[in-house]
PDB file of C-alpha atoms in Angstrom:
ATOM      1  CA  UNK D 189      34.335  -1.894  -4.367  1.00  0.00           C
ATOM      2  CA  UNK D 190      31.882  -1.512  -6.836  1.00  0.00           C
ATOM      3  CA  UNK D 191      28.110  -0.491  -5.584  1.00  0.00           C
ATOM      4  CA  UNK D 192      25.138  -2.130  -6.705  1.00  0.00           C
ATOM      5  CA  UNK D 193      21.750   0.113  -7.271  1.00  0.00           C
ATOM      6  CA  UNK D 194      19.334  -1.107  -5.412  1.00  0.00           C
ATOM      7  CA  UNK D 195      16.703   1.685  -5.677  1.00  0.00           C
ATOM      8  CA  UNK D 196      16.490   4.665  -7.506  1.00  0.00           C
ATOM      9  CA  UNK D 197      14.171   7.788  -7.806  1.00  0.00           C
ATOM     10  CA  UNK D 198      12.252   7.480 -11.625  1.00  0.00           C
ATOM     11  CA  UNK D 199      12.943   9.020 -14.333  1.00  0.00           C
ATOM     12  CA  UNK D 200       8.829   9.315 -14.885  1.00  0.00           C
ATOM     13  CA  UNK D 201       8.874  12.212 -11.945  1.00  0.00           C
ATOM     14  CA  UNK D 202      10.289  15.535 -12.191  1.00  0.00           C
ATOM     15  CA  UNK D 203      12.142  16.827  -9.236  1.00  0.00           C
ATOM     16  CA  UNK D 204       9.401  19.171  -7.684  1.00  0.00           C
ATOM     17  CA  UNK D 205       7.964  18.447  -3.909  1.00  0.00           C
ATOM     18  CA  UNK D 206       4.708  17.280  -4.110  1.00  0.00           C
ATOM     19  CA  UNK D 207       1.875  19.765  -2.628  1.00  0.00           C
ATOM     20  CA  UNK D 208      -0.357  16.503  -0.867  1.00  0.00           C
ATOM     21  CA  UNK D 209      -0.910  16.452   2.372  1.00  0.00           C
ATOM     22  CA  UNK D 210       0.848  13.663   4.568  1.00  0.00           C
ATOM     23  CA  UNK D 211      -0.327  10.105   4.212  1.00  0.00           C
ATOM     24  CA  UNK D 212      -2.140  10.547   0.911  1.00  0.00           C
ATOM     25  CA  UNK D 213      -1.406   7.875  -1.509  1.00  0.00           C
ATOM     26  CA  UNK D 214      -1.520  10.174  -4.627  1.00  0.00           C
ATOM     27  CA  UNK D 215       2.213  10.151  -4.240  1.00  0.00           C
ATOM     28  CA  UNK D 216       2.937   6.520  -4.245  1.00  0.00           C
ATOM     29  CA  UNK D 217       0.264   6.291  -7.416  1.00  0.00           C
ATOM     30  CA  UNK D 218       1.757   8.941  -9.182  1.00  0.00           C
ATOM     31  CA  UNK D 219       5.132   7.179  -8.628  1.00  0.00           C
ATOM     32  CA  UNK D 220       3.980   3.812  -9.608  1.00  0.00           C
ATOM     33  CA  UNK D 221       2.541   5.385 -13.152  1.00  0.00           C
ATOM     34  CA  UNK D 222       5.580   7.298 -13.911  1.00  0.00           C
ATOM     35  CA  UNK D 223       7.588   3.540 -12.848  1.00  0.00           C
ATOM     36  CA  UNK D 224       5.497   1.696 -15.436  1.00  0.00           C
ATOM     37  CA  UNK D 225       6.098   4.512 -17.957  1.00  0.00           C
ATOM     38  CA  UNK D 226      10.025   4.779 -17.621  1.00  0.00           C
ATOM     39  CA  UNK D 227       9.810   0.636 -17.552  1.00  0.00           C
ATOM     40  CA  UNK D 228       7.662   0.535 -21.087  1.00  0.00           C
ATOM     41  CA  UNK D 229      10.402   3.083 -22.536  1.00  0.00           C
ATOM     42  CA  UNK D 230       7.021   5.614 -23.821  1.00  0.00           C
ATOM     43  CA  UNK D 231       7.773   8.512 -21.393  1.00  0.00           C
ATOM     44  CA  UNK D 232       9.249  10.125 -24.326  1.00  0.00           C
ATOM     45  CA  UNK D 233       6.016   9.479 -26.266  1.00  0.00           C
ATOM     46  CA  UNK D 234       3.379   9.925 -23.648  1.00  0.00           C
ATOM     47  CA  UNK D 235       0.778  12.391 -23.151  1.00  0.00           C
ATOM     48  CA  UNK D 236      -1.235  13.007 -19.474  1.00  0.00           C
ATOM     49  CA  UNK D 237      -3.828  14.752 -19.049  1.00  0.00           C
ATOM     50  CA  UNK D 238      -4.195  16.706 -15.623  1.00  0.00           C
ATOM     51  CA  UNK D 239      -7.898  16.909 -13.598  1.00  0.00           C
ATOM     52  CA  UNK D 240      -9.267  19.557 -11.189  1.00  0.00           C
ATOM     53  CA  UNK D 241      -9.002  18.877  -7.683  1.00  0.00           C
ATOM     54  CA  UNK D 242      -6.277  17.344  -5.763  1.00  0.00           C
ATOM     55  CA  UNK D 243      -4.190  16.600  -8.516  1.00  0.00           C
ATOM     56  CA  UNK D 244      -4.943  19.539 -10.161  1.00  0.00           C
ATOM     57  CA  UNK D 245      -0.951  20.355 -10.310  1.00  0.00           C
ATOM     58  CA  UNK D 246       0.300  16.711 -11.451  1.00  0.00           C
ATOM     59  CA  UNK D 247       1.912  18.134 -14.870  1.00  0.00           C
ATOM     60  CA  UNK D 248       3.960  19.615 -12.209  1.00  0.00           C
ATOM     61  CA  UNK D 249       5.433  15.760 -11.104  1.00  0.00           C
ATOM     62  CA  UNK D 250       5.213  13.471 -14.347  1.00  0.00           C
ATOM     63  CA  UNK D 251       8.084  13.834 -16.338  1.00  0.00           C
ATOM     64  CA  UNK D 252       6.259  13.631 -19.625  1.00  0.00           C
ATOM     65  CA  UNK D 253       4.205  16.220 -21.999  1.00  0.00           C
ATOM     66  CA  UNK D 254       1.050  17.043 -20.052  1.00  0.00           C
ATOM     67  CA  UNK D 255      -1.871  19.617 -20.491  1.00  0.00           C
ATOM     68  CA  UNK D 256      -4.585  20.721 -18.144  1.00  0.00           C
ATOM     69  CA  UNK D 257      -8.506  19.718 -18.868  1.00  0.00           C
ATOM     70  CA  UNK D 258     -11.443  21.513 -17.060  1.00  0.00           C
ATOM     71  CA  UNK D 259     -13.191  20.095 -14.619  1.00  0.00           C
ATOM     72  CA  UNK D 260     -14.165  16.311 -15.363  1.00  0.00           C
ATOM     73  CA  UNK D 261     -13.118  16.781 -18.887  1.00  0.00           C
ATOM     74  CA  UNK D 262      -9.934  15.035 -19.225  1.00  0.00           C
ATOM     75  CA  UNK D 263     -11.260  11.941 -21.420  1.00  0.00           C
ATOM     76  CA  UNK D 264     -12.641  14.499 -23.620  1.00  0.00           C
ATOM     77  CA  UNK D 265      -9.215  16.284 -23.947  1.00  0.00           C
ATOM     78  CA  UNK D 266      -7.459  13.147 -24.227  1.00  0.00           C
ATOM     79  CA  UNK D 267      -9.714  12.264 -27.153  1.00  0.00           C
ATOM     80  CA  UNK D 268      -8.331  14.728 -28.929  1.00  0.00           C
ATOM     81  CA  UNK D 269      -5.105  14.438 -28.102  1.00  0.00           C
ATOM     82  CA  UNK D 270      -5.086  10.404 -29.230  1.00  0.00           C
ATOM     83  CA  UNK D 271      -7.387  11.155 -32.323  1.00  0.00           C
ATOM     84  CA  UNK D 272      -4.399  13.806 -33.415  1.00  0.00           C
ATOM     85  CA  UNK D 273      -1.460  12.148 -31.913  1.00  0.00           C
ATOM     86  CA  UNK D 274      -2.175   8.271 -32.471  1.00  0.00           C
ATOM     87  CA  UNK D 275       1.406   6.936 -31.602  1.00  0.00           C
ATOM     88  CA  UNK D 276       1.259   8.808 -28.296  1.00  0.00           C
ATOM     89  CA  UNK D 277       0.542   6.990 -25.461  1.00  0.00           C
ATOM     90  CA  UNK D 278      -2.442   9.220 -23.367  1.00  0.00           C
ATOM     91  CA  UNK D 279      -3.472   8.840 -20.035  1.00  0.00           C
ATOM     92  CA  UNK D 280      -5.870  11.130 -17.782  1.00  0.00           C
ATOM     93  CA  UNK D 281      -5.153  11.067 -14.373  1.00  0.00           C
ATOM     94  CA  UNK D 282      -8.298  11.881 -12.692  1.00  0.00           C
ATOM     95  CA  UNK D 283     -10.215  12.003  -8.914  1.00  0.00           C
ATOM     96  CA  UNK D 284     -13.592  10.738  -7.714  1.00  0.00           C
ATOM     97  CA  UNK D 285     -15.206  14.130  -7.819  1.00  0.00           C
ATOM     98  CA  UNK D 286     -13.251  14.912 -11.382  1.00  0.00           C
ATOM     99  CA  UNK D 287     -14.781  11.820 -13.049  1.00  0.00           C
ATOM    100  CA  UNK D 288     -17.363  10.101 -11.355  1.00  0.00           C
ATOM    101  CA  UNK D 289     -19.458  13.678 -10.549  1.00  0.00           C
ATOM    102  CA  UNK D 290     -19.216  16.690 -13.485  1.00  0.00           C
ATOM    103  CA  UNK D 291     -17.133  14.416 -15.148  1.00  0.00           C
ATOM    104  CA  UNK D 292     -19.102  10.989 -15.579  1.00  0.00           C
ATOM    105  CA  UNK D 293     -20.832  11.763 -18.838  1.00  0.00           C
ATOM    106  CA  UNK D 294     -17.301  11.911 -20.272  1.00  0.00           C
ATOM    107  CA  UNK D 295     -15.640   8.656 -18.723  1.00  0.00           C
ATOM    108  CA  UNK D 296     -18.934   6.934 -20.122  1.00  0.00           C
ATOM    109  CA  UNK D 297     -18.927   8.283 -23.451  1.00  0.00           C
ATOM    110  CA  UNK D 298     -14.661   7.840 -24.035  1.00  0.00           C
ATOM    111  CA  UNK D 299     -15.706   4.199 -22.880  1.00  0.00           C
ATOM    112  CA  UNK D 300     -18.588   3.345 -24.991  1.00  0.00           C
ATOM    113  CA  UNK D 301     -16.704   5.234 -27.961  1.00  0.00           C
ATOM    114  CA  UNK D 302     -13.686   2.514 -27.078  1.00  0.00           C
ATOM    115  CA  UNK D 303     -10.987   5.610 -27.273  1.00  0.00           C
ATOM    116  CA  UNK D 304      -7.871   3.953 -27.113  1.00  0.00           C
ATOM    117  CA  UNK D 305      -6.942   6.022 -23.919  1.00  0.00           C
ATOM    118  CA  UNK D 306      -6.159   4.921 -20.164  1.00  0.00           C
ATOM    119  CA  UNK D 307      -7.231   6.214 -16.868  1.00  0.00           C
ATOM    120  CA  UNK D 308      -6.091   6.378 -13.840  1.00  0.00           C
ATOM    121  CA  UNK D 309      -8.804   7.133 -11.369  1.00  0.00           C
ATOM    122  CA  UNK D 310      -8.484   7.775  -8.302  1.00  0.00           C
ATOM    123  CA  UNK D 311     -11.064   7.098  -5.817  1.00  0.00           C
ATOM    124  CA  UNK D 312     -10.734   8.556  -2.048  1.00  0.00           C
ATOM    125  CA  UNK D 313     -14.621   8.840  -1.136  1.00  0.00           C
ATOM    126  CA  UNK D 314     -14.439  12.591  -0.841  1.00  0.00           C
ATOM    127  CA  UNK D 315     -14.211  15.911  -1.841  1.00  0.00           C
ATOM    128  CA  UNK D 316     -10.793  16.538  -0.930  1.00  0.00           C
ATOM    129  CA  UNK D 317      -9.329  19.830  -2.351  1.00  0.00           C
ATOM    130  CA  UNK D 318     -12.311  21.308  -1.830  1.00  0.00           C
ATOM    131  CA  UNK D 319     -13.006  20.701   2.090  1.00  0.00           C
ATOM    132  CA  UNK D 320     -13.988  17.029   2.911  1.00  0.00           C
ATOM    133  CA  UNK D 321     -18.019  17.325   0.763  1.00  0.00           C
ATOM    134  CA  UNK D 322     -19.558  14.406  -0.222  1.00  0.00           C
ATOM    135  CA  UNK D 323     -18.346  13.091  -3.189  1.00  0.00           C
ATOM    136  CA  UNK D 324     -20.576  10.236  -5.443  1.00  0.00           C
ATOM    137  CA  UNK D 325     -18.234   7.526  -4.048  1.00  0.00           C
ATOM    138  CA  UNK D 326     -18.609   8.397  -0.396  1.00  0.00           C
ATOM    139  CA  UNK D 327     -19.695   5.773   1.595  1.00  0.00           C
ATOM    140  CA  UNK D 328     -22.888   5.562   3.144  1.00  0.00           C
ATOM    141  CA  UNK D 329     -23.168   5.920   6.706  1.00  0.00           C
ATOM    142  CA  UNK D 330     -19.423   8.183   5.805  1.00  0.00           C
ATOM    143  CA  UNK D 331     -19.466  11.656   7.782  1.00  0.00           C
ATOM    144  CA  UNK D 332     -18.234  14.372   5.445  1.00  0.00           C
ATOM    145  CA  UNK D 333     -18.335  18.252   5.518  1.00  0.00           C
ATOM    146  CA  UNK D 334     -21.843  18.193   3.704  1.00  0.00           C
ATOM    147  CA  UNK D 335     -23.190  14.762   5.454  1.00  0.00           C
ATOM    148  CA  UNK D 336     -22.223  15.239   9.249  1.00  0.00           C
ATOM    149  CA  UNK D 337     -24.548  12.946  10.224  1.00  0.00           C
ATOM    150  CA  UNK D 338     -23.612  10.393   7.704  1.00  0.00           C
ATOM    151  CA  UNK D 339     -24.778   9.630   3.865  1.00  0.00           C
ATOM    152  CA  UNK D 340     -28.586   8.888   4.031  1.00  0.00           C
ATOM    153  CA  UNK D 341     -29.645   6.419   1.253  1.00  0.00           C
ATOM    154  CA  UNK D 342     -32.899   8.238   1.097  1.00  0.00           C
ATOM    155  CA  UNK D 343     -31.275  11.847   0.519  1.00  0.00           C
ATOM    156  CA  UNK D 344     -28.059  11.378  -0.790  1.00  0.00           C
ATOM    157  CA  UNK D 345     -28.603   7.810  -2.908  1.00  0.00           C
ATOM    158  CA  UNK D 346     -25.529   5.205  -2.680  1.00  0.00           C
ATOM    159  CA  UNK D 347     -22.350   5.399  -4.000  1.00  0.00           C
ATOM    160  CA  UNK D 348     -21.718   5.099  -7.557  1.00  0.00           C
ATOM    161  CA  UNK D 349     -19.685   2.183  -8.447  1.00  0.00           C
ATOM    162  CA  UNK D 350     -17.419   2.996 -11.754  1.00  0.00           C
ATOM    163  CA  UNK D 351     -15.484   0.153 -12.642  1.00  0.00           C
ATOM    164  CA  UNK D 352     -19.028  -1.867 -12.271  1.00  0.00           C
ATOM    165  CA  UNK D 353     -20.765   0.251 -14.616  1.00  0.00           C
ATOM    166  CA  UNK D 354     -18.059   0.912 -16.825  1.00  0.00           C
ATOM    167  CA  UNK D 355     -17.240  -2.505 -17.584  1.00  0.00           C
ATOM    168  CA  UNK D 356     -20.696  -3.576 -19.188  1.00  0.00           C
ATOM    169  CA  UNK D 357     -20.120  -0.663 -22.251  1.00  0.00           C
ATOM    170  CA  UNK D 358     -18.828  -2.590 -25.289  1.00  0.00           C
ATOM    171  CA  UNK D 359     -16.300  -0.324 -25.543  1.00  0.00           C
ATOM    172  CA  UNK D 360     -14.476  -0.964 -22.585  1.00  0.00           C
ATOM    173  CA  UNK D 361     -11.436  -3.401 -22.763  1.00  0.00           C
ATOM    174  CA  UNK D 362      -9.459  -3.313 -19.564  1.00  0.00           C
ATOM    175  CA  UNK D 363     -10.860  -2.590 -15.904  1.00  0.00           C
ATOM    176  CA  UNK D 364      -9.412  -3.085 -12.621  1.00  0.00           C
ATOM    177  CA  UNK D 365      -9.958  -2.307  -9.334  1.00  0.00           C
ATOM    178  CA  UNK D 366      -6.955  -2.070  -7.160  1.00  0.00           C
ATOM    179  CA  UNK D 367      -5.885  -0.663  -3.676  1.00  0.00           C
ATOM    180  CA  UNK D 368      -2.880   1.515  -1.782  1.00  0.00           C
ATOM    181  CA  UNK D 369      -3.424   0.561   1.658  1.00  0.00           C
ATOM    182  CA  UNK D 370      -0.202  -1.943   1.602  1.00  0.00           C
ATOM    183  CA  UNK D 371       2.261  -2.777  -0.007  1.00  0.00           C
ATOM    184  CA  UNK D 372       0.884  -6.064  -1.701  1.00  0.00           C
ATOM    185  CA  UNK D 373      -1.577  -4.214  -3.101  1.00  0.00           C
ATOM    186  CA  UNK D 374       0.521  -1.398  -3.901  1.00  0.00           C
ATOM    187  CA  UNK D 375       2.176  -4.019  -6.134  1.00  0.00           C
ATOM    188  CA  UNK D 376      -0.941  -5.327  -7.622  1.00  0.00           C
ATOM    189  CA  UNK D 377      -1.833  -2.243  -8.113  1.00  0.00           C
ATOM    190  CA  UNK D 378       1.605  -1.432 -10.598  1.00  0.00           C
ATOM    191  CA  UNK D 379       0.756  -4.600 -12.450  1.00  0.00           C
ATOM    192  CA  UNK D 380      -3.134  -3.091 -13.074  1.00  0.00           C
ATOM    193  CA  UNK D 381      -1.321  -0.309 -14.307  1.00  0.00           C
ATOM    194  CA  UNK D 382       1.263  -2.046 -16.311  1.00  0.00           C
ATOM    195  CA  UNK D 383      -1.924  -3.770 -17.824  1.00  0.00           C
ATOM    196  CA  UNK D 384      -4.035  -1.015 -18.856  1.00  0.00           C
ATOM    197  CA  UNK D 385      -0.906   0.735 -20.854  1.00  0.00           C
ATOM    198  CA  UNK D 386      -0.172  -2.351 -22.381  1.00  0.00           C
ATOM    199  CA  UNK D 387      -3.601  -2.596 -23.373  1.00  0.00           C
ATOM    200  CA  UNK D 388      -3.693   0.685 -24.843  1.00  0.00           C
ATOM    201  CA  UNK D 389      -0.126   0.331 -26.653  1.00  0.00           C
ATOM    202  CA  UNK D 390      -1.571  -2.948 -28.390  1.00  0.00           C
ATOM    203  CA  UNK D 391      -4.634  -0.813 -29.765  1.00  0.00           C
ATOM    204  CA  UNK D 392      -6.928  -2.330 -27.236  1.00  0.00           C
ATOM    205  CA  UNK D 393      -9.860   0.160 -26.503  1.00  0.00           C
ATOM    206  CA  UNK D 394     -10.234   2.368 -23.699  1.00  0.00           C
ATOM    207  CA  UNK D 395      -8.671   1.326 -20.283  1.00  0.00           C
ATOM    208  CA  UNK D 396      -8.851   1.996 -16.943  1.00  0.00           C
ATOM    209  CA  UNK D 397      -7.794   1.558 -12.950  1.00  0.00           C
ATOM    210  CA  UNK D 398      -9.728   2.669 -10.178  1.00  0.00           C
ATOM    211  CA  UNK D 399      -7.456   3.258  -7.160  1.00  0.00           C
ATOM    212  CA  UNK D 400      -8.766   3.299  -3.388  1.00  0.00           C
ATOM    213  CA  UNK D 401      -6.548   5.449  -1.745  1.00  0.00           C
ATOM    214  CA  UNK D 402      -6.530   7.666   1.315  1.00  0.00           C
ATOM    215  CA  UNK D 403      -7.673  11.464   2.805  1.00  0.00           C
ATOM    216  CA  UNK D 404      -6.605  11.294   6.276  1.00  0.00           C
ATOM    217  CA  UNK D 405      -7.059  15.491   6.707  1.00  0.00           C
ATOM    218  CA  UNK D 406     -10.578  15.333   5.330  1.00  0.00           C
ATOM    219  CA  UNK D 407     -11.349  12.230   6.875  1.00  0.00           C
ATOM    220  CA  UNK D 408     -10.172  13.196   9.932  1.00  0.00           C
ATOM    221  CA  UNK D 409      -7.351  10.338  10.528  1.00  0.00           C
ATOM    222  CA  UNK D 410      -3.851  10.027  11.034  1.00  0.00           C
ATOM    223  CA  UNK D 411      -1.623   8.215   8.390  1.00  0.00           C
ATOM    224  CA  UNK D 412      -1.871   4.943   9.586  1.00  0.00           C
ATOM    225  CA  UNK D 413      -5.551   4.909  10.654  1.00  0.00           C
ATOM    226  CA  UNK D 414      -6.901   6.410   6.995  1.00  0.00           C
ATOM    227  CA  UNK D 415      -4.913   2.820   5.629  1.00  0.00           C
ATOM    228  CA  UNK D 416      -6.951   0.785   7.911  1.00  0.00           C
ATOM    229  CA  UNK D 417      -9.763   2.831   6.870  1.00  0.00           C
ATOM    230  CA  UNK D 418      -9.159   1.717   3.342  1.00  0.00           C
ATOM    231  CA  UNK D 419      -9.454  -1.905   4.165  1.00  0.00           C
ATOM    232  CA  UNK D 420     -12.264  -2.091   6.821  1.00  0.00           C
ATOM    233  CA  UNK D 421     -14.234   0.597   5.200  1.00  0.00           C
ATOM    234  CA  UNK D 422     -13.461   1.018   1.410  1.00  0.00           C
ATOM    235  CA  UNK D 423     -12.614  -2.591   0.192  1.00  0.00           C
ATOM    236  CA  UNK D 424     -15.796  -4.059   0.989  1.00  0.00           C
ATOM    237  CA  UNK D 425     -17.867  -1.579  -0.778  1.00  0.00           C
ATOM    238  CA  UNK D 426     -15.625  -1.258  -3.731  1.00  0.00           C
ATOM    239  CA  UNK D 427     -14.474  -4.810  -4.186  1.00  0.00           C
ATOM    240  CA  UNK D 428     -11.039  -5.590  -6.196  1.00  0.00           C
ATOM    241  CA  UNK D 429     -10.354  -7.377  -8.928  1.00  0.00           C
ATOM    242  CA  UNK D 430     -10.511  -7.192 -12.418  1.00  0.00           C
ATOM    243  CA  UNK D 431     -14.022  -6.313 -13.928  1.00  0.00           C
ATOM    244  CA  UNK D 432     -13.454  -6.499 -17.254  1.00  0.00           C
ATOM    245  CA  UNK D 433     -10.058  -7.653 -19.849  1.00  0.00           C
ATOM    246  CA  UNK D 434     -10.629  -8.579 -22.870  1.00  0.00           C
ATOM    247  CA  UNK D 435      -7.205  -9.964 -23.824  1.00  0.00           C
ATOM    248  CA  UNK D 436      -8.351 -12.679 -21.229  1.00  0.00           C
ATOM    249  CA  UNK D 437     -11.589 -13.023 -22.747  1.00  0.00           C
ATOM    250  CA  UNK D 438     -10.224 -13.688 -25.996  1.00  0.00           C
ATOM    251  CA  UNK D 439     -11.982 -11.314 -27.756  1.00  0.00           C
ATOM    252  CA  UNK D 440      -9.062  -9.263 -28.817  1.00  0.00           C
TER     253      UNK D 440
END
């Protein structure tokens, strides 16, 4: 009797145990952009570009060439590395305090600039390598090592909302909010991801996909309650969807 493969480990992820702590999504995104890699047949010709902070060690896990940015500089570095290398396909791979805090001049500039690059952001409201600080997408109201009674409007402003302000730069081509806190959205989330590649492999302009996804150690939750966290909490301040594609639009 022959048997039939059902489900298999991808070639987009190298065999090396992951350092995250249990019940963080990172894993399932880093699995789901190494899946739409190995599916679009560019591993081979792909470049990532690793942040600081919790996925400080991804070139570690993706299966591809990678390099290391400093802090909040990966679009920068993956400028270069596109500019250079134009038949590569270049992603940065990139956390809410990466990007959207010492690293949002960059994101905005790589946008407006339409750098034919895609990012994969992902956005947990918090500091997380560092010990649970605020971040610029933590919630307000959200208790975190640096708030502990709560983000204040009046002290801390409100969150920062990327994929909204991204997606009004010229620039931008493809942007899409998406979630990990089930498996539906899990799978919406592939097909964002799918979509901002395929953007970039058609010569599109800059792409990316924010990603809500969970902290429970810095948050202070078990597994399961940091995914109901996600919905109840994150979902209604950061709502999903896609905020900007210009394939749709007609306009390329």
């Amino acid at each position: 009797m022959t048997m039939k493969t059902v489900f298999q480990k991808t070639s987009g992820l190298t065999d090396k145990p992951t350092h995250y702590c249990p019940g963080c999504t990172h894993g399932v995104i880093h699995r789901l952009v190494a899946e739409v890699l190995e599916e679009m047949g560019v591993l081979e010709d792909t470049v990532g570009v690793a942040s600081v902070g919790c996925s400080v060690l991804s070139y570690e896990y993706f299966n591809c060439d990678m390099t290391q940015a400093a802090h909040g500089r990966a679009p920068a570095v993956a400028t270069g590395v596109k500019r250079v290398l134009p038949d590569r396909m270049v992603f940065t791979y990139q956390g809410d305090g990466d990007l959207a805090s010492i690293g949002i001049s960059e994101v905005i500039h790589a946008a407006a600039r339409g750098e034919n690059i895609t990012v994969i952001f992902v956005n947990n409201a918090i500091y997380g390598m560092t010990g649970g600080q605020m971040a610029p997408t933590s919630l307000i109201g959200q208790k975190t090592a640096t708030t502990p009674f709560g983000r204040d409007v009046s002290v801390h402003g409100s969150p920062i909302k990327v994929c909204e302000m991204i997606s009004v730069l010229d620039g931008a081509a493809y942007i899409e909010r998406v979630s990990t806190h089930d498996v539906p959205h899990i799978q919406k989330a592939k097909k964002a991801i799918r979509r901002a590649f395929e953007t970039q492999k058609r010569g599109g302009g800059f792409s990316m996909v924010e990603i809500l996804s969970t902290c429970p150690t810095n948050w202070g939750l078990d597994p399961a309650e940091s995914l109901e966290w996600v919905k109840d909490n994150m979902v209604p301040v950061y709502p999903l969807g896609v905020y900007k594609n210009l394939s749709i639009e007609g306009i390329k």
